[in-house]
């Protein structure tokens, strides 16, 4: 069985403890590789390596940093298929999604910051009347910590390390222990690309052991974290008294507001995507769908029909829409929220159950009205697999949940207030703009929101009143990497993206020069 290794000081090394954790393929529910169970000793080695590498890397020209990051891009492009498959096996997402979204975005992250490094400039202020000039240096912070979650593993991992490296920092990074595979493969590519030893260090293991040791280490100057709000609170509690810079990208419970005058077909197709892409395990998915009353019944019928038609299946099948839930623990959490919704009086319009995939092959599914319908045979295992992986058609017994649509719940019940982070959405009617804004803003989170309307004034008015770091009007997940990305309220602090991220990884120093007479 493949044993992953840490990447410390340019070398692939086992954990100091010699112990390993199980890594599951969620589509078969079985262990397929082993992850280093690292601890504070490994973090100590990684921080030392990063500290030693810092003077060299921070004094490397922007052009040289650009060249190395672009070599990493070429290697990811070369290995795109293998990386996409690895992401799919590790996370449970359809390989088609990994191929079309996760990998292209990892490439874009490196490209964006490789080139940004070449285009950053510092400000100067001509202090006319004082016979002086001020200029502001932005100097890399030193060793920084990057901690990422399991839902978009390589996509979010590179979203942090690319700007840190471009800014001239050295990095100690921890991917989620639930989905470590592509970060491990990336470490090999970084070596191949000639990234100097110690510039990037990747330590695998558990959050409370490895993540917390990175956060608490006095030589780590900043923490860039994406994950749950509860973990963010814990990180802030430790890092804030140490005066570390903090970027926290946390949970969400995003509203999707649909007015009756919207472009219906585009809204419908996008809403299916914004609800169930990546099994709903994207922090930007719209999980609370508000529909203006005159459109409610039509939307409900069409939406449920389309959701019911989504194919839940083997993540390696090219026509799979919804893959496996990332872990048994997360599967149980989502199912408990479905039970909660039922207990609270919610009506399940479609889904609501575990998907029994082996039984699905050539079998039956239940239609919305409870009658049975035939499904086409589910085909398995045509894609090439990593050598360690021995899954097959008779073993697809992992953690699958049918895309679930619920109605009849009030906006302030727990199902509509707490983050579920799975293939579960609620639909609710509304009468007026003020009413829906009240519903939308009633949660503790404020990450993203989507608004569907052809009324230009209303679109801008609603956008300005939404308590949300990101608002999409008549679209979803349309990303321009130059724009600020992040959440309000309990969805976090700080913004990633564009020059914001480069600024985060640098410290300003103002120099005031008195000019001679
Ligand atoms: P977690 O908060 O559980 O974990 C995120 C990362 O932090 C993991 O690498 C985890 O390690 C690590 N970690 C756990 N405990 C600690 C600790 N005490 N100190 C330092 N690090 C720690 O989040 P999930 O992985 O479950 O990801 C899902 C969450 O991420 C959702 O809430 C989602 O909304 C949010 N998210 C937010 C995004 C945004 O941009 N705002 C984007 C994507 C996701 P380990 O895996 O070992 O537990």
Short mmCIF file of C-alpha atoms and ligand atoms in Angstrom, two decimals, residues 21 147-152 156 159 174-179 205-215 223 225-232 234-235 248-252 281-284 330 333 419 421 445 447 470 485-487 491-492 496, ligand 1:
data_model
loop_
_atom_site.label_atom_id
_atom_site.label_comp_id
_atom_site.label_asym_id
_atom_site.label_seq_id
_atom_site.Cartn_x
_atom_site.Cartn_y
_atom_site.Cartn_z
CA UNK A 21 -2.97 7.13 9.36
CA UNK A 147 -3.59 25.15 6.13
CA UNK A 148 -6.25 23.93 3.70
CA UNK A 149 -9.44 21.82 3.75
CA UNK A 150 -10.57 18.66 1.95
CA UNK A 151 -13.24 19.88 -0.44
CA UNK A 152 -11.08 21.35 -3.23
CA UNK A 156 -7.23 25.59 -2.34
CA UNK A 159 -4.41 29.21 -3.81
CA UNK A 174 -0.62 21.22 5.80
CA UNK A 175 -3.25 19.79 3.47
CA UNK A 176 -6.31 18.18 5.01
CA UNK A 177 -5.50 14.77 6.38
CA UNK A 178 -8.69 13.59 4.66
CA UNK A 179 -7.37 14.44 1.17
CA UNK A 205 -1.19 14.66 9.59
CA UNK A 206 -3.99 15.62 11.91
CA UNK A 207 -5.18 19.18 12.42
CA UNK A 208 -5.00 19.17 16.22
CA UNK A 209 -1.42 17.81 16.05
CA UNK A 210 0.23 19.25 12.91
CA UNK A 211 -2.05 22.21 12.18
CA UNK A 212 -2.01 23.48 15.74
CA UNK A 213 1.79 23.08 15.97
CA UNK A 214 2.17 25.27 12.85
CA UNK A 215 -0.23 27.87 14.27
CA UNK A 223 -1.41 31.81 9.03
CA UNK A 225 -6.30 29.12 6.76
CA UNK A 226 -9.33 27.81 4.91
CA UNK A 227 -11.70 25.51 6.76
CA UNK A 228 -14.54 25.43 9.24
CA UNK A 229 -15.56 28.38 11.43
CA UNK A 230 -14.97 26.41 14.63
CA UNK A 231 -11.38 25.61 13.63
CA UNK A 232 -10.91 29.24 12.58
CA UNK A 234 -9.43 27.99 17.62
CA UNK A 235 -6.66 29.25 15.34
CA UNK A 248 -9.34 33.04 7.76
CA UNK A 249 -11.62 31.74 5.01
CA UNK A 250 -14.38 29.92 6.86
CA UNK A 251 -17.82 28.37 6.47
CA UNK A 252 -20.88 29.61 4.65
CA UNK A 281 -19.07 20.40 -0.86
CA UNK A 282 -18.02 23.82 -2.11
CA UNK A 283 -18.03 26.68 0.38
CA UNK A 284 -19.70 28.81 -2.33
CA UNK A 330 -19.03 13.78 6.96
CA UNK A 333 -23.16 14.60 9.59
CA UNK A 419 -23.71 24.77 7.42
CA UNK A 421 -21.79 21.27 3.30
CA UNK A 445 -22.30 33.51 7.88
CA UNK A 447 -19.51 34.25 2.37
CA UNK A 470 -19.05 37.86 -2.76
CA UNK A 485 -12.20 36.77 -2.18
CA UNK A 486 -13.47 36.18 1.34
CA UNK A 487 -16.35 36.37 3.75
CA UNK A 491 -17.25 33.43 7.32
CA UNK A 492 -13.87 34.85 8.15
CA UNK A 496 -7.50 36.38 -0.68
P1 LIG B 1 -11.62 21.95 9.10
O1 LIG B 1 -11.71 23.26 9.78
O2 LIG B 1 -12.02 20.75 9.87
O3 LIG B 1 -10.13 21.67 8.60
C1 LIG B 1 -9.43 22.54 7.76
C2 LIG B 1 -7.95 22.29 7.94
O4 LIG B 1 -7.55 22.66 9.26
C3 LIG B 1 -7.56 20.83 7.80
O5 LIG B 1 -6.29 20.75 7.20
C4 LIG B 1 -7.53 20.37 9.24
O6 LIG B 1 -6.77 19.23 9.44
C5 LIG B 1 -6.92 21.59 9.90
N1 LIG B 1 -7.15 21.68 11.33
C6 LIG B 1 -8.09 21.06 12.10
N2 LIG B 1 -7.97 21.43 13.40
C7 LIG B 1 -6.94 22.30 13.47
C8 LIG B 1 -6.33 23.06 14.51
N3 LIG B 1 -6.75 22.97 15.78
N4 LIG B 1 -5.31 23.89 14.21
C9 LIG B 1 -4.89 24.01 12.94
N5 LIG B 1 -5.40 23.32 11.91
C10 LIG B 1 -6.42 22.48 12.16
O7 LIG B 1 -12.44 22.09 7.76
P2 LIG B 1 -12.77 20.95 6.72
O8 LIG B 1 -11.50 20.35 6.22
O9 LIG B 1 -13.82 20.08 7.32
O10 LIG B 1 -13.39 21.80 5.50
C11 LIG B 1 -14.72 22.15 5.41
C12 LIG B 1 -14.93 23.57 5.87
O11 LIG B 1 -14.13 24.46 5.12
C13 LIG B 1 -16.36 24.03 5.66
O12 LIG B 1 -16.80 24.72 6.81
C14 LIG B 1 -16.25 24.99 4.48
O13 LIG B 1 -17.23 25.98 4.45
C15 LIG B 1 -14.90 25.58 4.71
N6 LIG B 1 -14.39 26.14 3.47
C16 LIG B 1 -14.31 27.50 3.35
C17 LIG B 1 -13.89 28.08 2.16
C18 LIG B 1 -13.76 29.56 2.03
O14 LIG B 1 -13.12 30.00 1.06
N7 LIG B 1 -14.31 30.36 2.91
C19 LIG B 1 -13.52 27.24 1.00
C20 LIG B 1 -13.62 25.83 1.25
C21 LIG B 1 -14.04 25.30 2.45
P3 LIG B 1 -7.53 17.77 9.44
O15 LIG B 1 -8.02 17.56 8.07
O16 LIG B 1 -6.50 16.82 9.84
O17 LIG B 1 -8.64 17.89 10.46
#
